[in-house]
XYZ file of C-alpha atoms in Angstrom:
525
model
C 119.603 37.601 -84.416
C 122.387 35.141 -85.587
C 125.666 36.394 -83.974
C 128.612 37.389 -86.543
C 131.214 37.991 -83.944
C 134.165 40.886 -84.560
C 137.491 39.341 -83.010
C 139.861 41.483 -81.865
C 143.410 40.969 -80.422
C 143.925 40.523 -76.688
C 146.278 43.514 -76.199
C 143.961 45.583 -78.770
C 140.628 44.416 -76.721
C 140.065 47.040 -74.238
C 140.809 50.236 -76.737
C 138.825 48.482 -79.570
C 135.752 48.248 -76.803
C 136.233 52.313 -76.778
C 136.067 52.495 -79.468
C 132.862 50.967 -80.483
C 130.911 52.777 -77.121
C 132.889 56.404 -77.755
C 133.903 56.072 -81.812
C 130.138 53.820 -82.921
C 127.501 54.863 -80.524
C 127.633 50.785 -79.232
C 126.560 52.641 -75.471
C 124.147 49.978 -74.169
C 126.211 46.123 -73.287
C 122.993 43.864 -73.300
C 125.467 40.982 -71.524
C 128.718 39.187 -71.358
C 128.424 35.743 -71.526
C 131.221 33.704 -70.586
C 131.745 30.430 -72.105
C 134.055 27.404 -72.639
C 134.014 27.065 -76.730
C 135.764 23.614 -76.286
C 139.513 22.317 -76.195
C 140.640 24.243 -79.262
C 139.615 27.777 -78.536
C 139.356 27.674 -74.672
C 137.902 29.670 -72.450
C 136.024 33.239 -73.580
C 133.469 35.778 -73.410
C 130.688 36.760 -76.010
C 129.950 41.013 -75.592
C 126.233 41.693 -77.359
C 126.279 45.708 -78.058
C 123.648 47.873 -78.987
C 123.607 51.290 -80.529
C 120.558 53.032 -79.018
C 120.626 56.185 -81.329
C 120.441 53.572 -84.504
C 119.598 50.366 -82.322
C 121.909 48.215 -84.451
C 123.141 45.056 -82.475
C 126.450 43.835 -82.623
C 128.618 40.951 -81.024
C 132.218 40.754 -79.807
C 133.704 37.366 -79.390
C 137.120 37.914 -77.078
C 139.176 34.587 -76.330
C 140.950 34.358 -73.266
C 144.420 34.432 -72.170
C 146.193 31.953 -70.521
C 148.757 33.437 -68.152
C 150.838 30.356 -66.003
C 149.387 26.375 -65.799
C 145.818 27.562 -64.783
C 144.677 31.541 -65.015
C 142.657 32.522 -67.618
C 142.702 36.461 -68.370
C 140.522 39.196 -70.659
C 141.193 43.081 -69.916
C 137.925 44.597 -67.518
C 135.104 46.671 -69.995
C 133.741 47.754 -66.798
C 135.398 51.135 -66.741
C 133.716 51.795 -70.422
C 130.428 50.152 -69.358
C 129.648 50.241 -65.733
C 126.629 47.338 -65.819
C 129.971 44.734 -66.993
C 130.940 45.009 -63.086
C 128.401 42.559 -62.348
C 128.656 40.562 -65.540
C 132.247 40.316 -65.115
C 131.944 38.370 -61.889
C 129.598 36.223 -62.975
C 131.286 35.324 -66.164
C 134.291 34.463 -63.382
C 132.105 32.768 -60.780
C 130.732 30.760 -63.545
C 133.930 30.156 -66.209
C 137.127 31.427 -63.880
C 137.973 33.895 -66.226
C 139.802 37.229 -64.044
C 139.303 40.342 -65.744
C 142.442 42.313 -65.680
C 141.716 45.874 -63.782
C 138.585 44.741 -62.144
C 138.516 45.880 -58.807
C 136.418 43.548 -57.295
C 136.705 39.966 -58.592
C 134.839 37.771 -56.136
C 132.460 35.448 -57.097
C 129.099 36.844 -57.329
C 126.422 33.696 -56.944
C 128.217 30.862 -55.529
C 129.479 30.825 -52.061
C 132.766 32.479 -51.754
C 134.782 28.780 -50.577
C 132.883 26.995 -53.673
C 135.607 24.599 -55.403
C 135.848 24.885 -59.391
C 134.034 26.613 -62.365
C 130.996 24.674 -62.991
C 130.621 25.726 -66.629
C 133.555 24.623 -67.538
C 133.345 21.813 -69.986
C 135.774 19.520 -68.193
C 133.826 20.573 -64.439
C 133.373 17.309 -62.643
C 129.271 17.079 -61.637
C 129.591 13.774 -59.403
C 127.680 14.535 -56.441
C 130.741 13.693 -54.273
C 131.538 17.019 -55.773
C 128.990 18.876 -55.361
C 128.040 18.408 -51.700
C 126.405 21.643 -50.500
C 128.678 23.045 -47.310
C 126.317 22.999 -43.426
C 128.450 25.364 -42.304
C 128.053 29.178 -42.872
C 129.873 30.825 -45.427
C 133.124 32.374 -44.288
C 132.734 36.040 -44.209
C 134.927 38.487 -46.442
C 136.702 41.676 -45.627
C 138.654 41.823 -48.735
C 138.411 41.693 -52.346
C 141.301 41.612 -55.290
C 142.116 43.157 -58.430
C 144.474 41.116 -61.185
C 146.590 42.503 -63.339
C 150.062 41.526 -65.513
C 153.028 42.365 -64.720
C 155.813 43.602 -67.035
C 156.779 40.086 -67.425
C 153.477 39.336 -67.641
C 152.906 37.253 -64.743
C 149.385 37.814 -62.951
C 149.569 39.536 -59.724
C 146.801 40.297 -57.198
C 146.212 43.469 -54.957
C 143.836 43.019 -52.367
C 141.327 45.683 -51.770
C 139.260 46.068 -48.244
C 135.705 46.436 -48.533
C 135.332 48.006 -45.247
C 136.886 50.621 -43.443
C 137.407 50.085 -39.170
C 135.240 52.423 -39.326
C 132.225 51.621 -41.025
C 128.903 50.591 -39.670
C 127.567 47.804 -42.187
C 124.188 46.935 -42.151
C 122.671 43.842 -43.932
C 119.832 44.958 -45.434
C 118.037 41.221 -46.493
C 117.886 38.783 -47.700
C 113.855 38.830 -46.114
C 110.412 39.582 -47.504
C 109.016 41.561 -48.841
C 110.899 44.535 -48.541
C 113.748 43.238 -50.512
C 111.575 41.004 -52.757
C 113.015 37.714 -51.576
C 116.402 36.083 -50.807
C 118.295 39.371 -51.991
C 121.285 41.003 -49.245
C 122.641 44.122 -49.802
C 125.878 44.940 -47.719
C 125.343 48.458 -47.107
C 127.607 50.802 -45.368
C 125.777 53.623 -43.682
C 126.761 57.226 -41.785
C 124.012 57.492 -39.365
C 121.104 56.624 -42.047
C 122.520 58.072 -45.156
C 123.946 55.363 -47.737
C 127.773 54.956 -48.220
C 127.933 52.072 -50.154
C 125.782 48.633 -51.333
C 127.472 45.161 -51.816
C 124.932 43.300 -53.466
C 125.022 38.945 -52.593
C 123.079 37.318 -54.982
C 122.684 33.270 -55.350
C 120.901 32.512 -52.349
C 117.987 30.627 -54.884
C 120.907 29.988 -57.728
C 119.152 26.658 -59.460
C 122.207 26.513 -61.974
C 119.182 26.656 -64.845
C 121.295 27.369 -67.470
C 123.964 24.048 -66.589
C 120.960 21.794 -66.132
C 120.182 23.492 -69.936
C 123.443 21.492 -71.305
C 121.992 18.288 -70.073
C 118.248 19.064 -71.423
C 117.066 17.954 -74.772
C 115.278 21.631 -76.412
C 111.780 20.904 -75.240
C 112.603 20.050 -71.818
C 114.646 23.281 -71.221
C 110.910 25.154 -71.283
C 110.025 24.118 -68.006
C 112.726 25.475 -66.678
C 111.886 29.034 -67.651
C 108.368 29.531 -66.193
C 110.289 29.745 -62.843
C 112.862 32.474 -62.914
C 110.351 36.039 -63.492
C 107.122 33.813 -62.139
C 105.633 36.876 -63.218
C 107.051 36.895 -66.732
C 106.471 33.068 -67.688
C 105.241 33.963 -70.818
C 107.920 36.321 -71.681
C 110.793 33.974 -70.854
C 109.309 31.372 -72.700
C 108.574 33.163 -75.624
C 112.557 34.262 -75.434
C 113.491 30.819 -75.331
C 111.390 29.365 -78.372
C 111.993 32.614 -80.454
C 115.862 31.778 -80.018
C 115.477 28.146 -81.200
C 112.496 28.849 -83.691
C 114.531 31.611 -85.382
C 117.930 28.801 -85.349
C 115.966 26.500 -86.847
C 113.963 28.661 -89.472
C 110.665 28.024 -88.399
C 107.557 29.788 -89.458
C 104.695 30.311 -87.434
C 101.360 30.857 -88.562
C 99.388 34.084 -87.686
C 97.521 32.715 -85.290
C 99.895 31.494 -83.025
C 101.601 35.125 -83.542
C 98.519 36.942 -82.656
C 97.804 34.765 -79.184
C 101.161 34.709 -78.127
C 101.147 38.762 -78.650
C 97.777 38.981 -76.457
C 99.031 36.661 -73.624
C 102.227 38.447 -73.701
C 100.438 41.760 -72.720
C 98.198 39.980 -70.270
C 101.264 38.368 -68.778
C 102.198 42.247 -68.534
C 98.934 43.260 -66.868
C 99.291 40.688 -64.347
C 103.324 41.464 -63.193
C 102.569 45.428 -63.323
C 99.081 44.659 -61.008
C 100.966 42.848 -58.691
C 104.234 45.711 -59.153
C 101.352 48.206 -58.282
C 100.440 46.614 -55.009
C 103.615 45.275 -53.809
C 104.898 48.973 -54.722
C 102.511 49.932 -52.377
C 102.803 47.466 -49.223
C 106.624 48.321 -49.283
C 105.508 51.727 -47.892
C 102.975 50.372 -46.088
C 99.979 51.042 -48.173
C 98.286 47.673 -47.567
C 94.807 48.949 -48.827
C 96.775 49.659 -52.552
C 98.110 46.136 -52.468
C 94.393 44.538 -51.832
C 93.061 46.340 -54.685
C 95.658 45.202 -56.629
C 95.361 41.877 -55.896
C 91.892 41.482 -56.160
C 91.904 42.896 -60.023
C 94.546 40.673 -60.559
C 92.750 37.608 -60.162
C 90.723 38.528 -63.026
C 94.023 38.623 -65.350
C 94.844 35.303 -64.190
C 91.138 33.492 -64.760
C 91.593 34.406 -68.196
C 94.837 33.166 -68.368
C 93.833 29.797 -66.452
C 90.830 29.022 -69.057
C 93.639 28.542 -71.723
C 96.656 27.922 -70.226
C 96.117 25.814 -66.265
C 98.138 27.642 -65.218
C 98.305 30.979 -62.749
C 101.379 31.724 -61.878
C 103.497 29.232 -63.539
C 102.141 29.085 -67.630
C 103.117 26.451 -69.556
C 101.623 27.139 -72.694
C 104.385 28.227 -75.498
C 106.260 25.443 -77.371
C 108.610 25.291 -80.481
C 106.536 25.750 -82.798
C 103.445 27.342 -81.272
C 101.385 26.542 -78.479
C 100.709 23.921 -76.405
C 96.633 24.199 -77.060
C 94.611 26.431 -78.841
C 92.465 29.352 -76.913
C 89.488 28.339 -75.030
C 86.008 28.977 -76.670
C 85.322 32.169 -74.121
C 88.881 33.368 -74.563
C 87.756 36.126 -76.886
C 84.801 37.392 -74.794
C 86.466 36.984 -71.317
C 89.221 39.519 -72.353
C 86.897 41.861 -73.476
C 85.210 41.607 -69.930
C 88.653 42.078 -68.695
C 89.365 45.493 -70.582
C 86.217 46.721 -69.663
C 86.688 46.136 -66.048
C 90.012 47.296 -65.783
C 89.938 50.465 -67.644
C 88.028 52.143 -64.632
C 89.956 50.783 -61.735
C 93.538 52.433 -63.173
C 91.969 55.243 -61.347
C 91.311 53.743 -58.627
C 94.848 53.047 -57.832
C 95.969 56.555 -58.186
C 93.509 57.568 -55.960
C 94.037 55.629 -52.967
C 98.001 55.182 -53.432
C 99.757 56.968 -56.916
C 98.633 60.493 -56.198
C 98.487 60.203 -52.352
C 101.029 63.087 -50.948
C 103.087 60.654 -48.888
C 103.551 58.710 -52.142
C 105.048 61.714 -53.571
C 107.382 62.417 -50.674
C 108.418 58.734 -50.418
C 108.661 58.697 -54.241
C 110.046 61.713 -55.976
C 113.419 62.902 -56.422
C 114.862 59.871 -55.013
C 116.435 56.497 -56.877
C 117.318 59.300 -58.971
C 119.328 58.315 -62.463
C 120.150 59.810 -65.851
C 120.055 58.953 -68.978
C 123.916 58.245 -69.436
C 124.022 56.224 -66.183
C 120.926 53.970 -66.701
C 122.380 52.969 -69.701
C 125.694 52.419 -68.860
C 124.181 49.805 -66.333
C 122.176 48.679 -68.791
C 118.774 49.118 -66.549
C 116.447 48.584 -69.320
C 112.389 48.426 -69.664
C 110.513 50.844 -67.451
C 113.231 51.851 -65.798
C 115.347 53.059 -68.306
C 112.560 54.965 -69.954
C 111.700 56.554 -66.859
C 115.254 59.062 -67.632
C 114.332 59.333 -70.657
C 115.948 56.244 -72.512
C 113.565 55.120 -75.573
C 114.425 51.260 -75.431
C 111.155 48.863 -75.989
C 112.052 45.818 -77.546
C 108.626 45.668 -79.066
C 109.532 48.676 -80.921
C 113.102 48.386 -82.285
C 112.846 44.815 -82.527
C 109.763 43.880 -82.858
C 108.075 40.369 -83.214
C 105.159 38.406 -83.529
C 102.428 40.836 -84.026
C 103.685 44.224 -82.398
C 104.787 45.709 -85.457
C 101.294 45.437 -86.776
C 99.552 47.117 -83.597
C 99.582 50.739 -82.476
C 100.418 51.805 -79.086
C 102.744 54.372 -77.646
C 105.954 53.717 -75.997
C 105.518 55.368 -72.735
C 109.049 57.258 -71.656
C 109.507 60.132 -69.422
C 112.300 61.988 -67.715
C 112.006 61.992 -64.156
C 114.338 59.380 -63.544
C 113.480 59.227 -60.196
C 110.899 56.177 -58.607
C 107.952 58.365 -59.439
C 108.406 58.238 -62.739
C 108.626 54.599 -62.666
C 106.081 54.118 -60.465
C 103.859 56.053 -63.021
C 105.299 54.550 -66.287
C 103.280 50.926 -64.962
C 100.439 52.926 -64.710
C 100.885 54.355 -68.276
C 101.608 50.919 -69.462
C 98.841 49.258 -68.316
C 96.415 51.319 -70.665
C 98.969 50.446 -73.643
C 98.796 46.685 -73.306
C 94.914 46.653 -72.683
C 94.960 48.626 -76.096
C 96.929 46.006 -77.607
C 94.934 43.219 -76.283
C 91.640 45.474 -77.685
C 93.175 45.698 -81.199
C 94.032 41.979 -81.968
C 91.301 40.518 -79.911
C 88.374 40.527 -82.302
C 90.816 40.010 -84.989
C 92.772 36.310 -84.451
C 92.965 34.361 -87.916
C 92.033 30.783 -88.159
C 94.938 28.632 -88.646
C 97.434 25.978 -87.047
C 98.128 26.848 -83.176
C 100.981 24.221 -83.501
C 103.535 23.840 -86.387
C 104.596 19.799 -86.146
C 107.976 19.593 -84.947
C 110.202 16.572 -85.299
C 110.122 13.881 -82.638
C 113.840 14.728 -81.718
C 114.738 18.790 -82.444
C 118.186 19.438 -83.664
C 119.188 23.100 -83.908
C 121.657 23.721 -86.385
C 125.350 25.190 -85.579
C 125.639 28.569 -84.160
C 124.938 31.501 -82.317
C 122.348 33.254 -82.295
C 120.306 35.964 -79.845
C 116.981 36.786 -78.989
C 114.969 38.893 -77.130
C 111.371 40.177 -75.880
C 110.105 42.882 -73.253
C 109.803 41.526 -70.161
C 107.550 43.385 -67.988
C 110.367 45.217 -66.287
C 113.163 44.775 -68.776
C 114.581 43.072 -71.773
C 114.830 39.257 -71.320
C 117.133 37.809 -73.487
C 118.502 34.176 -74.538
C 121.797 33.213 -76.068
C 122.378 30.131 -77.756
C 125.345 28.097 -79.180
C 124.534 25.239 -80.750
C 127.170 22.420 -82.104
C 124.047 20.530 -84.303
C 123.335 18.524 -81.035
C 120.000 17.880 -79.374
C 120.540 19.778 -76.372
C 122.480 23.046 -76.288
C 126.081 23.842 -76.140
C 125.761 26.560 -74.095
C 122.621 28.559 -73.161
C 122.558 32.165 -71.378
C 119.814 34.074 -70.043
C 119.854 37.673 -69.807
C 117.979 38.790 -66.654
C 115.700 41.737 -66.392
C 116.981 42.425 -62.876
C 120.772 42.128 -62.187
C 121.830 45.343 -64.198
C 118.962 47.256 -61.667
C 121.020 45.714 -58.632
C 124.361 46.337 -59.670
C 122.587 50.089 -60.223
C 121.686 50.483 -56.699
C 125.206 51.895 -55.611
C 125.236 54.624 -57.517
C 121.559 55.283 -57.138
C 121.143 55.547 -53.434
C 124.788 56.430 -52.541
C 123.908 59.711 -50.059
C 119.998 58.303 -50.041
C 118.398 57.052 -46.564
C 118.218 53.680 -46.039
C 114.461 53.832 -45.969
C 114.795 54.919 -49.598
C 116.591 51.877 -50.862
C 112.909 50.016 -50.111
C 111.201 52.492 -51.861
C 113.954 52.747 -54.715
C 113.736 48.625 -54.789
C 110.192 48.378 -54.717
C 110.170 50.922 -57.591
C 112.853 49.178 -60.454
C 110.557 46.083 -59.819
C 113.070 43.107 -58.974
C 112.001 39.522 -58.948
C 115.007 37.759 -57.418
C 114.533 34.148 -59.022
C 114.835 36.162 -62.216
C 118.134 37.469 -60.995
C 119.588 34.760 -59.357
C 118.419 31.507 -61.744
C-alpha cells in the first residue's frame, strides 16, 4: 500500500495513538520504523496500524523532538501497544531516538558499548569506525527510563534489572533448543519463570544499511538469508513493494507460479517446524520423518529454482526462469505422497500423550494479548485472532483459490502445534487447484537496465510461514533505496515470551519456543 501518513503534534502524539487503538479499532501495530528523513525534517518514526475488525491499514508519521545539542525524543506507544517495547529499542539502537516513558531503553541488537546510530544519515561507515570490539561485552545491571522535565530538560532514572536476590539463568544462545544464537535472561524461583530479557543481534548482518548502498536488484540476495525457510516469501515481499512503487503488471503466469512456490515454500518451513517441534522434546523419530518428506518439497523446488534452502528465483518483474518441463507432474507426485504421511506425524508425535502434557495449557495467550504484541500468522490464530494476509490482503492468485483459514482458540502450544498440521492440507489444496491450471504467458516482464522507483512510501506484505513479513520502502527517485525496513515474523513472538511463560517452568519456554516457530536470522537480520 502507498503510505498517506496522519501527522500529529508532539505533545498531542501519545493521546492521538489512544485514540486510534481505543476510539478506531487501530489494535494491531504491524511496526515502527525509525528513520532519518534527511536534514530538513530530522530524525522520526513511521507507526503502520491495522484495524483487525475492518482490517483497514493506516500510517502515522511522528517527527522527533530535539531536546539540548544532541537528544532526540517521541513519547513511548508501548503502554497502548505492548509489541512497541521491542520496536522502540530498536528504532533507538538503530536511529538514537529515546522514547519518553519507556522503561527500558537499552539498545536491543548492537552491543551495549557500540559508538553511534548507524542509520543515521550523517553515521560515519569508515572501517576505522566500525572495528568489531575482542573483548566481551560489558555486562548490565541497569536500565533507564527518559523523560522531560518541567523545564523540559531530559532526565534519566535508572531502573535495576535484577534484584540481589535473583537467580538468573542464561537460557542460549545454543542449538537447537533455542533455534540458534538467541539468549534469554531469565530470572527463575526454583524452576518457575520470573522474568525473560531477550538479547538479540548475535547474527545482526545490518541487511537493511547494506540496502541503502544496493542498487534494487541487488538488495534480493540479501533476503533469501534472513527466514532460510521463507526465501520465497521474503522475496516476494521485497519485489511486491518495488513492483507495486513502480506500477508494474505481471502477467498471470508469473502470478500463478509464484502463488504455488509460495505454498511449497510453506510445506517445506512447517515440515521442518514439525520435526524440529518434535526433537525439542526429544522426539527424534518425529524429526526423521519429517525430514525425510521434506526432501521431496525441496527436489521440486530444486528442478526450477537450484536452489534448496536458499531460492533465488523471484525478480522485479517475475521470475528468474520459467518452470521446468516436469514441474507440473512432480507436484502432483508431491500431493499425492504427502497427503497420507500428515497422519503419520500425528501418530508417532501430535497425538502422543506426552505431547499433550508437554504441549497443552502452556505458552498460553489470548486474543487481546497476542495482538497487542503483534504475534501474527499461526500463532495469533491459534487464540483465536483471524489475521492471514492471504485473506485480507490478498495477492497474486490467492484471491482466486479456495482454502480455509485455519484459526482456533486454544492459545496454548497445542493449538499451534496443530494449526501447521491444519495448514499443511490447505496449501497442498492450493498447490492442487492452480497446478493443472498455469496460463501461458511471459515469466519475466523486461525491466529497465537501471530501476528507478519513484518518490515515496509505500508497504507491503505476504504470509510468511509463521507470520506476516513485511517491507517498507522510501524512495527519493534514486536507484537504490532511501530507507528500507523489514518487518520480521519473529521479534513480536520474543518480546511475547515474558508474559507468556512468566509462572511457566523453564522446561516450558523450549516447548513454548519450539511451538511460535522462531528462525533467529529472521529476527536478528
Amino acid at each position: 500500500m502507498k503510505l498517506n501518513n496522519l501527522e500529529f503534534n508532539f505533545d498531542d502524539f501519545a493521546a492521538e495513538m489512544a485514540k486510534l487503538k481505543n476510539e478506531k479499532h487501530f489494535d494491531y501495530l504491524i511496526t515502527i520504523v525509525g528513520e532519518d528523513f534527511g536534514e530538513e525534517e530530522g530524525l522520526g518514526c513511521i507507526y503502520i496500524l491495522e484495524n483487525t475488525d475492518t482490517h483497514e491499514r493506516i500510517s502515522v508519521k511522528m517527527i522527533a523532538k530535539k531536546v539540548g545539542e544532541s537528544d532526540f525524543v517521541i513519547p513511548t506507544v508501548c503502554k497502548i501497544w505492548k509489541g512497541a517495547e521491542l520496536l522502540e529499542r530498536e528504532a533507538y539502537d538503530f536511529v538514537g531516538i529515546k522514547f519518553l516513558g519507556h522503561p527500558d531503553m537499552r539498545r536491543l541488537y548492537l552491543r551495549n558499548d557500540f559508538v553511534g546510530y548507524p542509520l543515521r544519515k550523517d553515521y560515519d561507515m569508515s572501517e576505522e569506525n566500525n572495528k568489531f570490539p575482542t573483548t566481551d561485552e560489558p555486562a548490565e545491571d541497569w536500565t533507564v527510563e527518559y523523560n522531560l522535565n518541567a523545564d523540559g530538560e531530559l532526565v534519566a532514572t535508572k531502573h535495576r534489572l535484577f534484584e540481589e536476590d535473583d537467580y538468573v539463568v542464561n537460557i542460549g544462545p545454543n542449538h537447537p533448543s533455542t533455534h540458534g544464537v538467541l539468549r534469554l535472561q531469565t530470572v527463575l524461583d526454583g524452576e518457575s519463570i520470573k522474568k525473560i530479557y531477550p538479547h538479540l543481534g548475535y547474527i545482526h548482518r545490518g541487511i537493511e544499511k547494506m540496502c541503502e548502498g544496493y542498487t534494487y536488484p541487488q538488495t534480493l540476495a540479501l533476503t533469501d538469508r534472513l527466514n532460510y525457510l521463507a526465501a520465497m516469501m521474503n522475496r516476494h515481499a521485497l519485489v511486491g513493494v518495488i513492483e507495486e512503487a513502480m506500477g508494474i503488471e505481471l502477467t498471470d503466469r508469473i502470478k500463478y507460479i509464484r502463488t504455488i512456490m509460495d505454498e511449497l515454500q510453506r510445506i517445506d518451513s512447517h515440515l521442518l517446524f514439525l520435526g524440529t517441534n518434535a526433537q525439542d522434546m526429544g522426539a527424534l523419530t518425529a524429526f526423521l520423518y519429517c525430514m525425510r518428506d521434506r526432501e521431496h518439497v525441496l527436489n521440486v523446488m530444486e528442478e526450477t529454482t537450484g536452489g534448496r534452502l536458499i531460492q533465488n528465483y523471484y525478480r522485479i518483474g517475475g521470475l528468474q526462469d520459467d518452470i521446468d518441463e516436469y514441474f507440473v507432474e512432480n507436484c502432483h507426485k508431491l500431493c499425492d505422497y504427502l497427503k497420507p504421511m500428515i497422519q503419520e506425524y500425528l501418530d508417532v508425535y501430535g497425538d502422543n500423550v506426552i505431547t499433550h502434557q508437554r504441549l497443552e495449557n502452556v505458552g498460553v495467550m489470548d486474543k487481546e494479548n497476542i495482538i497487542s504484541y503483534g504475534c501474527s500468522g499461526i500463532t495469533g490464530r491459534a487464540s483465536g485472532w483471524k489475521n492471514d494476509i492471504r485473506k485480507y490482503h490478498p495477492y497474486d492468485m490467492y484471491d482466486k483459490v479456495d482454502f480455509e483459514e485455519i484459526v482456533c482458540d486454544d492459545c496454548d502450544n497445542m493449538g499451534r502445534y496443530m494449526n501447521h498440521i491444519h495448514e499443511l492440507r490447505q496449501s497442498i489444496s492450493i498447490i492442487e487447484q492452480l497446478i493443472d491450471n498455469i496460463p501461458e504467458g511471459d515469466f519475466y516482464v523486461k525491466q529497465k537496465p537501471v530501476i528507478k522507483v519513484p518518490e515515496g512510501q509505500w508497504y507491503f506484505s505476504c504470509e510468511g510461514p509463521c507470520g506476516e513479513i513485511g517491507v517498507y520502502l522510501d524512495s527519493r527517485g534514486d536507484k537504490s533505496p532511501y530507507r528500507l525496513k523489514i518487518r520480521p515474523m519473529g521479534l513480536s513472538y520474543v518480546s511475547a515470551f515474558d508474559e507468556m511463560l512468566r509462572g511457566e517452568k523453564m522446561a516450558d519456554l523450549i516447548a513454548t519456543g519450539a511451538s511460535v516457530d522462531i528462525v533467529i536470522p529472521d529476527i536478528d537480520r
